Coordinates of C-alpha atoms in Angstrom, one line a residue:
Chain A
M1 CA -35.2 -1.8 -30.2
T2 CA -32.6 -3.2 -27.9
I3 CA -32.3 -2.5 -24.2
L4 CA -29.1 -0.7 -24.9
D5 CA -30.9 1.8 -27.2
E6 CA -33.5 2.5 -24.6
R7 CA -30.9 3.1 -21.9
I8 CA -29.0 5.6 -23.9
S9 CA -31.3 8.2 -25.3
T10 CA -34.2 7.2 -27.3
A11 CA -36.8 6.3 -24.7
P12 CA -37.5 9.1 -22.2
A13 CA -39.9 6.7 -20.4
V14 CA -36.9 4.7 -19.2
R15 CA -34.4 7.5 -18.7
P16 CA -34.9 9.5 -15.5
T17 CA -35.8 13.1 -16.1
G18 CA -35.2 16.2 -14.0
G19 CA -32.4 16.3 -11.4
S20 CA -29.4 18.4 -12.0
L21 CA -27.7 18.9 -15.3
L22 CA -24.8 16.8 -13.9
D23 CA -27.2 13.9 -13.2
Q24 CA -28.4 14.2 -16.8
F25 CA -24.8 14.3 -18.2
E26 CA -24.0 11.1 -16.3
L27 CA -26.7 9.4 -18.3
G28 CA -25.1 10.4 -21.6
L29 CA -26.1 12.7 -24.4
N30 CA -27.2 12.2 -28.0
A31 CA -23.8 13.4 -29.2
P32 CA -20.7 14.5 -27.3
I33 CA -20.2 18.1 -26.2
C34 CA -16.4 17.9 -26.2
L35 CA -15.0 15.7 -28.8
T36 CA -11.2 15.3 -29.2
W37 CA -9.9 14.1 -32.5
E38 CA -6.3 13.1 -32.9
L39 CA -5.5 13.4 -36.6
T40 CA -2.1 11.7 -36.5
Y41 CA 0.3 9.9 -34.1
A42 CA 3.2 11.4 -36.0
C43 CA 5.0 14.1 -34.1
N44 CA 8.2 16.2 -34.5
L45 CA 8.6 16.2 -30.7
A46 CA 8.7 13.4 -28.1
C47 CA 7.4 14.9 -24.9
V48 CA 8.1 12.7 -21.9
H49 CA 4.4 12.8 -20.8
C50 CA 2.7 12.3 -24.2
L51 CA -0.8 11.0 -23.5
S52 CA -0.9 9.2 -26.8
S53 CA 2.7 7.9 -26.9
S54 CA 3.0 9.7 -30.2
G55 CA 6.0 9.8 -32.5
K56 CA 5.5 7.7 -35.6
R57 CA 2.6 7.9 -38.1
D58 CA 0.3 4.9 -38.0
P59 CA 0.1 3.5 -41.6
R60 CA -3.6 2.9 -41.1
E61 CA -4.2 6.7 -40.5
L62 CA -7.6 7.9 -41.9
S63 CA -7.4 9.3 -45.4
T64 CA -8.5 12.8 -46.3
E65 CA -11.8 11.4 -47.7
Q66 CA -12.4 9.4 -44.5
C67 CA -11.7 12.5 -42.4
E68 CA -14.1 14.5 -44.5
A69 CA -16.7 11.8 -43.9
V70 CA -16.1 12.1 -40.2
I71 CA -16.7 15.9 -40.4
D72 CA -19.9 15.3 -42.4
E73 CA -21.2 13.0 -39.7
L74 CA -20.3 15.4 -36.9
Q75 CA -22.3 18.1 -38.8
R76 CA -25.3 15.7 -39.0
M77 CA -25.0 14.9 -35.3
Q78 CA -24.6 18.6 -34.5
V79 CA -21.3 18.3 -32.8
F80 CA -20.7 22.0 -32.8
Y81 CA -16.9 22.0 -32.3
V82 CA -14.1 19.6 -32.2
N83 CA -10.7 19.7 -30.4
I84 CA -8.1 18.5 -32.9
G85 CA -4.8 17.2 -31.7
G86 CA -2.3 14.4 -32.2
G87 CA 0.6 13.8 -32.4
E88 CA 1.3 17.1 -34.1
P89 CA -1.8 17.6 -36.3
T90 CA -0.3 20.3 -38.5
I91 CA 2.3 18.0 -40.0
R92 CA -0.5 16.2 -41.9
P93 CA -0.3 17.6 -45.4
D94 CA -4.1 17.9 -45.6
F95 CA -4.4 19.6 -42.1
W96 CA -5.2 23.1 -43.4
H97 CA -7.7 21.7 -45.8
L98 CA -9.4 19.7 -43.1
I99 CA -9.9 22.6 -40.8
Q100 CA -11.4 24.7 -43.6
Y101 CA -13.6 21.7 -44.5
A102 CA -14.8 21.5 -40.8
V103 CA -15.6 25.2 -40.3
S104 CA -17.4 25.3 -43.6
H105 CA -19.5 22.4 -42.4
Q106 CA -20.6 24.0 -39.1
V107 CA -18.0 22.2 -37.1
G108 CA -15.8 24.7 -35.2
V109 CA -12.2 23.8 -34.6
K110 CA -9.8 24.2 -31.7
F111 CA -6.5 22.6 -32.5
S112 CA -3.5 21.9 -30.3
T113 CA 0.0 22.4 -31.7
N114 CA 3.6 22.7 -30.6
G115 CA 3.8 25.6 -33.1
V116 CA 6.0 23.9 -35.6
R117 CA 3.9 25.0 -38.6
V118 CA 2.5 28.2 -37.3
T119 CA 4.4 30.4 -39.7
P120 CA 3.6 34.1 -40.3
E121 CA 1.6 33.1 -43.4
R122 CA -0.4 30.4 -41.5
A123 CA -0.9 32.8 -38.6
A124 CA -2.4 35.3 -41.1
F125 CA -4.7 32.7 -42.5
L126 CA -5.8 31.7 -39.0
A127 CA -6.5 35.3 -38.1
S128 CA -8.8 35.6 -41.1
T129 CA -11.0 32.6 -40.2
D130 CA -13.9 32.4 -37.8
Y131 CA -14.5 29.4 -35.7
V132 CA -10.9 28.4 -35.5
D133 CA -9.1 28.5 -32.2
V134 CA -5.5 27.7 -31.6
Q135 CA -3.9 26.2 -28.6
I136 CA -0.1 26.2 -28.2
S137 CA 1.4 23.7 -25.9
L138 CA 4.0 24.9 -23.4
D139 CA 5.1 23.1 -20.3
G140 CA 7.5 25.6 -18.8
A141 CA 7.4 29.4 -18.5
T142 CA 11.2 29.2 -19.2
A143 CA 13.1 27.2 -21.8
E144 CA 14.9 25.4 -19.1
V145 CA 11.8 23.9 -17.5
N146 CA 9.8 23.5 -20.7
D147 CA 12.5 21.8 -22.8
R148 CA 13.3 19.3 -20.1
V149 CA 9.8 17.8 -20.7
R150 CA 9.2 18.7 -24.4
G151 CA 12.7 18.7 -25.8
T152 CA 15.4 21.1 -26.9
G153 CA 14.1 24.0 -28.9
S154 CA 10.5 23.4 -28.2
Y155 CA 10.1 26.5 -26.0
D156 CA 11.5 28.8 -28.7
M157 CA 9.2 27.1 -31.3
A158 CA 6.1 27.7 -29.2
I159 CA 7.0 31.3 -28.4
R160 CA 7.7 32.0 -32.1
A161 CA 4.2 30.6 -33.0
L162 CA 2.6 32.8 -30.3
D163 CA 4.5 35.9 -31.7
N164 CA 3.4 35.1 -35.2
L165 CA -0.2 34.8 -34.1
S166 CA -0.2 38.0 -32.1
V167 CA 1.5 40.0 -34.9
S168 CA -1.0 38.7 -37.4
G169 CA -3.9 39.9 -35.3
F170 CA -5.1 36.5 -34.2
K171 CA -7.2 37.1 -31.1
D172 CA -7.2 35.1 -27.9
A173 CA -4.9 32.1 -28.7
K174 CA -4.7 29.6 -25.8
I175 CA -1.5 28.6 -24.1
S176 CA -1.9 25.1 -22.8
V177 CA 0.1 23.9 -19.9
V178 CA 0.3 20.5 -18.3
V179 CA 0.9 21.3 -14.6
T180 CA 3.9 19.4 -13.2
R181 CA 6.0 19.3 -10.1
E182 CA 8.5 21.4 -12.0
N183 CA 6.4 24.1 -13.5
V184 CA 3.7 24.5 -10.8
S185 CA 5.8 27.3 -9.2
Q186 CA 5.6 29.2 -12.5
L187 CA 1.9 29.8 -12.7
D188 CA 2.2 33.6 -12.4
E189 CA 4.9 33.6 -15.1
F190 CA 2.6 31.6 -17.4
K191 CA -0.2 34.0 -16.8
A192 CA 2.1 37.0 -17.5
L193 CA 3.3 35.3 -20.7
A194 CA -0.3 34.7 -21.9
D195 CA -1.2 38.4 -21.1
R196 CA 1.8 39.6 -23.1
H197 CA 0.6 37.7 -26.1
G198 CA -3.1 38.6 -25.7
A199 CA -3.7 34.9 -25.1
T200 CA -5.6 32.9 -22.5
L201 CA -3.9 30.5 -20.2
R202 CA -5.2 27.0 -20.0
L203 CA -3.9 24.6 -17.3
T204 CA -4.5 20.9 -17.4
R205 CA -3.7 17.9 -15.2
L206 CA -0.7 15.6 -15.7
R207 CA -2.2 12.2 -16.5
P208 CA -0.4 8.9 -16.1
S209 CA -1.6 7.9 -19.6
G210 CA 0.6 7.0 -22.6
R211 CA 4.2 7.8 -21.9
G212 CA 2.9 9.7 -18.9
A213 CA 2.7 6.5 -17.0
D214 CA 6.5 6.4 -16.9
V215 CA 7.1 9.8 -15.5
W216 CA 4.0 10.3 -13.4
D217 CA 5.5 9.3 -10.1
D218 CA 8.2 11.9 -10.5
L219 CA 6.3 14.7 -12.2
H220 CA 2.9 14.9 -10.7
P221 CA 2.5 17.7 -8.2
T222 CA 3.1 16.9 -4.6
A223 CA 0.2 17.2 -2.1
A224 CA 1.4 20.6 -1.0
Q225 CA 1.7 21.8 -4.6
Q226 CA -1.9 20.6 -5.2
R227 CA -3.1 22.8 -2.4
D228 CA -1.2 25.8 -3.9
L229 CA -2.6 25.0 -7.4
Y230 CA -6.1 24.8 -6.0
N231 CA -5.8 28.2 -4.3
W232 CA -4.2 29.7 -7.4
L233 CA -7.1 28.4 -9.6
I234 CA -9.8 29.6 -7.2
Q235 CA -8.2 33.1 -7.2
A236 CA -7.8 33.1 -11.0
G237 CA -11.4 32.1 -11.5
P238 CA -12.9 31.6 -15.0
N239 CA -10.1 33.8 -16.6
V240 CA -7.9 30.7 -16.6
L241 CA -9.2 27.7 -18.5
T242 CA -8.8 24.2 -17.1
G243 CA -10.7 21.9 -19.5
D244 CA -12.5 20.9 -16.2
S245 CA -9.4 18.7 -15.6
F246 CA -8.9 19.5 -11.9
F247 CA -12.2 18.4 -10.5
H248 CA -10.4 16.0 -8.1
L249 CA -9.2 19.2 -6.3
A250 CA -12.8 20.0 -5.4
G251 CA -12.3 18.0 -2.2
F252 CA -10.4 20.9 -0.9
G253 CA -13.6 23.0 -0.5
E254 CA -15.5 24.9 -3.1
P255 CA -15.6 23.4 -6.6
L256 CA -13.6 25.0 -9.4
P257 CA -15.5 26.5 -12.4
G258 CA -16.7 24.0 -14.9
L259 CA -18.2 20.6 -14.9
N260 CA -17.1 18.6 -11.9
L261 CA -17.5 15.1 -13.2
C262 CA -15.8 12.5 -15.3
G263 CA -17.2 13.0 -18.7
A264 CA -15.7 9.9 -20.3
G265 CA -18.2 8.3 -22.7
R266 CA -20.9 10.6 -21.3
V267 CA -20.1 14.1 -22.7
V268 CA -16.6 13.5 -24.1
C269 CA -14.8 10.9 -26.2
L270 CA -11.7 10.6 -28.4
I271 CA -11.4 9.6 -32.1
D272 CA -7.9 8.5 -32.7
P273 CA -5.9 8.7 -36.0
I274 CA -7.1 5.3 -37.3
G275 CA -10.7 6.0 -36.3
D276 CA -10.8 4.1 -33.0
V277 CA -13.2 5.7 -30.5
Y278 CA -12.0 5.8 -26.9
A279 CA -14.0 7.0 -23.8
C280 CA -11.7 10.0 -23.3
P281 CA -8.4 11.5 -24.5
F282 CA -6.6 10.2 -21.4
A283 CA -7.8 6.6 -21.9
I284 CA -6.1 5.3 -25.0
H285 CA -6.2 1.7 -24.0
D286 CA -8.0 -1.4 -25.2
N287 CA -10.1 -1.4 -22.0
F288 CA -11.7 1.9 -23.1
L289 CA -12.0 1.2 -26.8
A290 CA -15.7 1.6 -27.8
G291 CA -15.4 0.8 -31.5
N292 CA -14.2 2.2 -34.8
I293 CA -15.8 4.9 -37.0
T294 CA -15.1 3.0 -40.2
A295 CA -17.5 0.2 -39.2
L296 CA -21.1 0.1 -40.2
G297 CA -23.1 2.9 -38.5
G298 CA -20.0 5.1 -38.2
F299 CA -19.3 7.3 -35.2
Q300 CA -22.9 7.8 -34.3
N301 CA -23.4 4.1 -33.8
V302 CA -20.4 3.8 -31.6
W303 CA -21.4 6.8 -29.5
Q304 CA -25.0 5.8 -29.1
N305 CA -24.8 2.0 -29.0
S306 CA -21.4 0.8 -27.8
E307 CA -21.6 -1.5 -24.7
L308 CA -18.7 0.3 -23.1
F309 CA -20.4 3.7 -23.3
A310 CA -23.7 2.2 -22.1
D311 CA -21.7 0.9 -19.0
L312 CA -20.1 4.3 -18.4
R313 CA -23.6 5.9 -18.5
S314 CA -25.1 3.5 -16.1
P315 CA -25.0 4.1 -12.3
Q316 CA -21.4 3.6 -11.1
T317 CA -20.4 2.0 -7.9
S318 CA -17.9 4.2 -6.1
G319 CA -16.7 1.8 -3.4
A320 CA -14.9 3.4 -0.5
C321 CA -15.5 6.9 -1.9
T322 CA -19.2 6.7 -1.4
K323 CA -18.8 7.1 2.3
C324 CA -16.5 10.1 2.0
Q325 CA -18.1 13.5 2.8
H326 CA -16.3 15.0 -0.2
F327 CA -17.7 12.5 -2.7
D328 CA -20.4 14.8 -4.0
S329 CA -17.7 17.4 -5.0
C330 CA -15.0 15.2 -6.6
R331 CA -17.1 12.1 -7.5
G332 CA -14.1 9.8 -7.0
G333 CA -11.9 11.7 -9.5
C334 CA -10.5 10.7 -12.8
M335 CA -11.1 7.2 -14.2
A336 CA -8.0 7.2 -16.4
A337 CA -5.7 8.4 -13.6
K338 CA -6.9 5.5 -11.5
F339 CA -6.6 2.9 -14.3
F340 CA -3.1 3.8 -15.3
T341 CA -1.8 3.9 -11.8
G342 CA -3.2 0.4 -11.2
L343 CA -5.8 1.6 -8.7
P344 CA -9.4 0.2 -8.6
L345 CA -11.8 2.3 -10.7
D346 CA -14.3 2.3 -7.8
G347 CA -11.9 3.8 -5.3
P348 CA -10.2 7.2 -4.8
D349 CA -8.2 9.1 -7.4
P350 CA -4.4 8.6 -7.1
E351 CA -4.2 12.3 -6.2
C352 CA -7.1 12.3 -3.8
V353 CA -6.6 15.5 -1.8
Q354 CA -7.9 13.8 1.4
G355 CA -5.0 11.3 1.0
F356 CA -7.3 8.3 0.8
S357 CA -5.3 6.7 -2.0
E358 CA -1.9 6.9 -0.3
D359 CA -2.1 3.4 1.1
A360 CA -3.3 1.9 -2.1
L361 CA -0.4 3.6 -4.0
L362 CA 2.1 2.0 -1.6
Q363 CA 0.5 -1.4 -1.8
V364 CA 2.9 -4.2 -2.8
G365 CA 1.6 -5.9 -5.9
R366 CA -0.1 -2.9 -7.4
T367 CA 0.2 -3.5 -11.1
I368 CA 0.4 -0.7 -13.7
P369 CA -1.5 -1.9 -16.8
A370 CA 0.6 -2.6 -19.8
A371 CA 0.2 0.0 -22.6
S372 CA -1.8 -1.4 -25.4
Q373 CA 0.0 0.7 -28.0
D374 CA 3.1 2.8 -28.4
H375 CA 3.9 5.1 -31.4
S376 CA 7.2 6.4 -29.9
K377 CA 10.1 6.8 -32.3
P378 CA 13.2 4.8 -31.6
S379 CA 15.3 6.9 -29.3
K380 CA 18.2 8.9 -30.6
R381 CA 20.5 9.0 -27.7
G382 CA 22.2 12.2 -26.9
Q383 CA 19.7 14.5 -28.6
E384 CA 17.5 14.9 -25.6
P385 CA 17.7 16.6 -22.3
V386 CA 18.3 14.1 -19.6
F387 CA 15.4 13.9 -17.2
L388 CA 17.1 13.8 -13.8
Q389 CA 15.1 11.7 -11.5
L390 CA 16.1 8.9 -9.3
G391 CA 15.3 5.6 -10.9
M392 CA 14.2 7.2 -14.2
L393 CA 15.2 6.1 -17.6
S394 CA 16.8 9.0 -19.3
P395 CA 14.7 10.3 -22.2
A396 CA 16.5 10.2 -25.4
T397 CA 14.0 11.0 -28.1
P398 CA 13.3 14.4 -29.5
P399 CA 10.6 16.3 -27.7
V400 CA 7.0 15.5 -28.4
H401 CA 4.3 18.0 -28.9
G402 CA 2.1 19.2 -26.2
C403 CA -1.2 17.7 -26.8
A404 CA 0.6 14.5 -27.2
Q405 CA 1.4 14.4 -23.6
S406 CA 3.7 11.5 -23.4
P407 CA 5.7 11.2 -20.3
I408 CA 8.3 8.7 -20.9
A409 CA 10.0 10.5 -23.6
G410 CA 13.1 9.0 -24.7
R411 CA 12.5 5.6 -23.3
D412 CA 14.5 3.2 -25.2
P413 CA 12.7 -0.1 -25.3
G414 CA 15.9 -1.8 -26.3
A415 CA 17.7 -0.5 -23.2
S416 CA 15.4 -1.8 -20.6
Chain B
M1 CA -37.9 42.8 -21.9
V2 CA -39.7 39.9 -23.6
M3 CA -43.4 40.6 -23.9
L4 CA -46.2 38.2 -24.6
D5 CA -47.4 40.1 -27.7
E6 CA -44.0 40.5 -29.3
P7 CA -42.7 38.5 -32.2
W8 CA -39.3 36.8 -31.3
Q9 CA -37.1 34.2 -33.0
L10 CA -34.1 31.9 -32.4
S11 CA -31.0 33.9 -33.3
P12 CA -29.7 33.0 -36.8
D13 CA -26.2 32.4 -35.1
V14 CA -27.7 29.7 -32.8
A15 CA -28.3 26.0 -33.5
L16 CA -30.4 23.9 -31.2
R17 CA -29.5 20.2 -30.5
T18 CA -32.2 18.2 -28.9
E19 CA -31.1 16.1 -25.9
P20 CA -33.0 13.9 -23.5
F21 CA -33.0 16.6 -20.8
G22 CA -33.9 19.4 -23.2
A23 CA -31.4 20.9 -25.7
L24 CA -28.0 22.4 -26.2
A25 CA -28.0 25.9 -27.8
Y26 CA -24.7 26.7 -29.5
N27 CA -24.0 30.2 -30.6
F28 CA -21.5 30.0 -33.5
R29 CA -20.6 33.7 -33.2
T30 CA -19.8 33.8 -29.5
R31 CA -18.9 30.1 -29.2
R32 CA -21.1 29.9 -26.2
L33 CA -22.9 26.8 -25.3
T34 CA -26.2 27.1 -23.3
F35 CA -28.1 24.3 -21.7
L36 CA -31.9 24.3 -21.9
K37 CA -33.1 22.1 -19.2
R38 CA -36.8 21.8 -20.0
P39 CA -38.1 20.1 -23.1
E40 CA -41.1 22.5 -22.9
L41 CA -38.8 25.5 -23.0
V42 CA -37.1 24.0 -26.1
A43 CA -40.5 23.6 -27.7
V44 CA -41.4 27.3 -27.0
I45 CA -38.1 28.5 -28.5
A46 CA -38.3 26.3 -31.5
G47 CA -41.9 27.6 -32.0
L48 CA -41.1 31.3 -31.7
S49 CA -40.8 31.8 -35.4
A50 CA -44.0 29.9 -36.3
G51 CA -46.2 31.9 -33.9
A52 CA -47.3 35.5 -34.4
D53 CA -45.9 36.3 -31.0
V54 CA -44.6 34.8 -27.8
R55 CA -48.1 34.0 -26.5
E56 CA -48.8 31.8 -29.5
A57 CA -45.5 30.0 -29.0
L58 CA -46.4 29.3 -25.4
Q59 CA -49.9 28.1 -26.4
A60 CA -48.5 25.9 -29.1
A61 CA -46.1 24.3 -26.6
S62 CA -49.1 23.7 -24.3
V63 CA -47.5 25.8 -21.5
P64 CA -50.3 26.5 -18.9
P65 CA -50.9 30.3 -18.5
V66 CA -50.1 30.1 -14.8
Q67 CA -46.4 29.3 -15.9
W68 CA -46.1 32.0 -18.5
C69 CA -44.4 34.5 -16.1
A70 CA -41.7 32.0 -15.4
Y71 CA -41.2 31.3 -19.1
L72 CA -41.0 35.0 -19.9
K73 CA -38.2 35.2 -17.3
A74 CA -36.4 32.3 -18.9
L75 CA -36.8 33.9 -22.3
E76 CA -35.5 37.1 -20.9
S77 CA -32.2 35.5 -19.9
L78 CA -31.9 33.8 -23.3
A79 CA -32.4 37.2 -24.9
A80 CA -29.6 38.6 -22.8
A81 CA -27.3 35.8 -23.9
G82 CA -28.2 36.4 -27.6
T83 CA -29.9 33.0 -28.0
I84 CA -33.2 34.6 -29.1
Q85 CA -33.8 38.0 -30.6
P86 CA -36.8 40.2 -31.6
R87 CA -38.2 39.4 -35.0
G88 CA -39.5 41.8 -37.6
C89 CA -38.8 44.9 -35.6
I90 CA -36.1 47.3 -37.0
Q91 CA -32.6 46.5 -35.8
P92 CA -30.6 49.4 -34.4
Q93 CA -28.3 49.7 -37.4
Q94 CA -31.2 49.5 -39.9
Q95 CA -32.9 52.2 -37.9
E96 CA -29.8 54.4 -38.3
A97 CA -29.7 53.7 -42.0
A98 CA -33.4 54.6 -42.3
S99 CA -33.3 57.8 -40.5

């Protein structure tokens, strides 16, 4: 047995026991709790903040048989449910087959969609299944705000999908919103919209990942807005879901419901459309690539034995943050947010609510890491809403889907 | 109320996944995930079906009698969450059908 094996899970004599559940999570688990699986990089939209820079299908995309093998393995590892996204997963011709395959193999599914294929017929099918949860992406409570980020017509498409679901009797769909500077004032409207559709509101954090890197400076909530968001979330309590994505706000005072820690490689990870395994859905970059599921040993071997994940599960140095009185609540914030804004991983989150990252963000010479992949479609000028921000490239590609949070929509590589 | 001399079992909707700290219990029906923080408690739950009653499951997992009260309390909250359920006794709907 290698040292790595011992460190991860198989030798209780080495692994510290007891302590809080969070302490134990930081040391890693036998299998992930929250696994995101992006089925395709293809997307009918081109959202400016797409986390995975989605647009075009990757020709190496896993086949139906390979996807079934992944599900078989998740069943063996007792990964009880999986979050499916993309790209727009429903445009894979075998999508409906794969979700049926998953739920019949004891792997529950929650999938994220922009709604493009949620027709009345599909909605009726979804209403008839157990273990399938649907999450519709929407980044504005009005078409005006939403379509600026997700593209013309995307608001109507999402609302149509929600209507189809509620008419068919599908219970408790999720409306998933990436909170931005432009929609943070619409939280009450989002909640009302969810209530009208018998749905649950889910808010997540704008990450500077994928195309998000290009719009983050202009779209991430201001310090004052973060405070408002925190107060709103505290008041909303567990009735509004957050995917535990706002734990950096815990520095304001009491922690928000959920796990307040970075789960990357510890309790969460991402399988991408070609089978690459990344530490988390917000960290699609070579630096966070743990392995590929098509290699010998499959996903289990990557999860349990990759060097990257072993590192993430070993005690982390937290640099300047260790001395901060709020460290125990925010734990230094989000690794991906630091990485993609060019901040040191052992320092404060770029949105540190105590303001400890402000100087670092202003530092001359801060380098934003180059993206290691981009699936954006070539832009079609004139089809997209223009993203009016000083110094911004105007987005020109069609809107992307919501789980594919790609910020720099419409960036024309040829134009820069 | 979970009593020492009652037969209990893991709910058929629930799957246990062993973890270094204990186990995850996932309820496929309610989609609720519960964390079991003590490997000894996991052993008791996993052994509920094999024992004639809760007492036997506690003994089989080598839980010292002085801790039984604490374990009964833990089982109580798992029963409330639907993770475990009484075994062999007549379920409410069956009772109605029988009467």
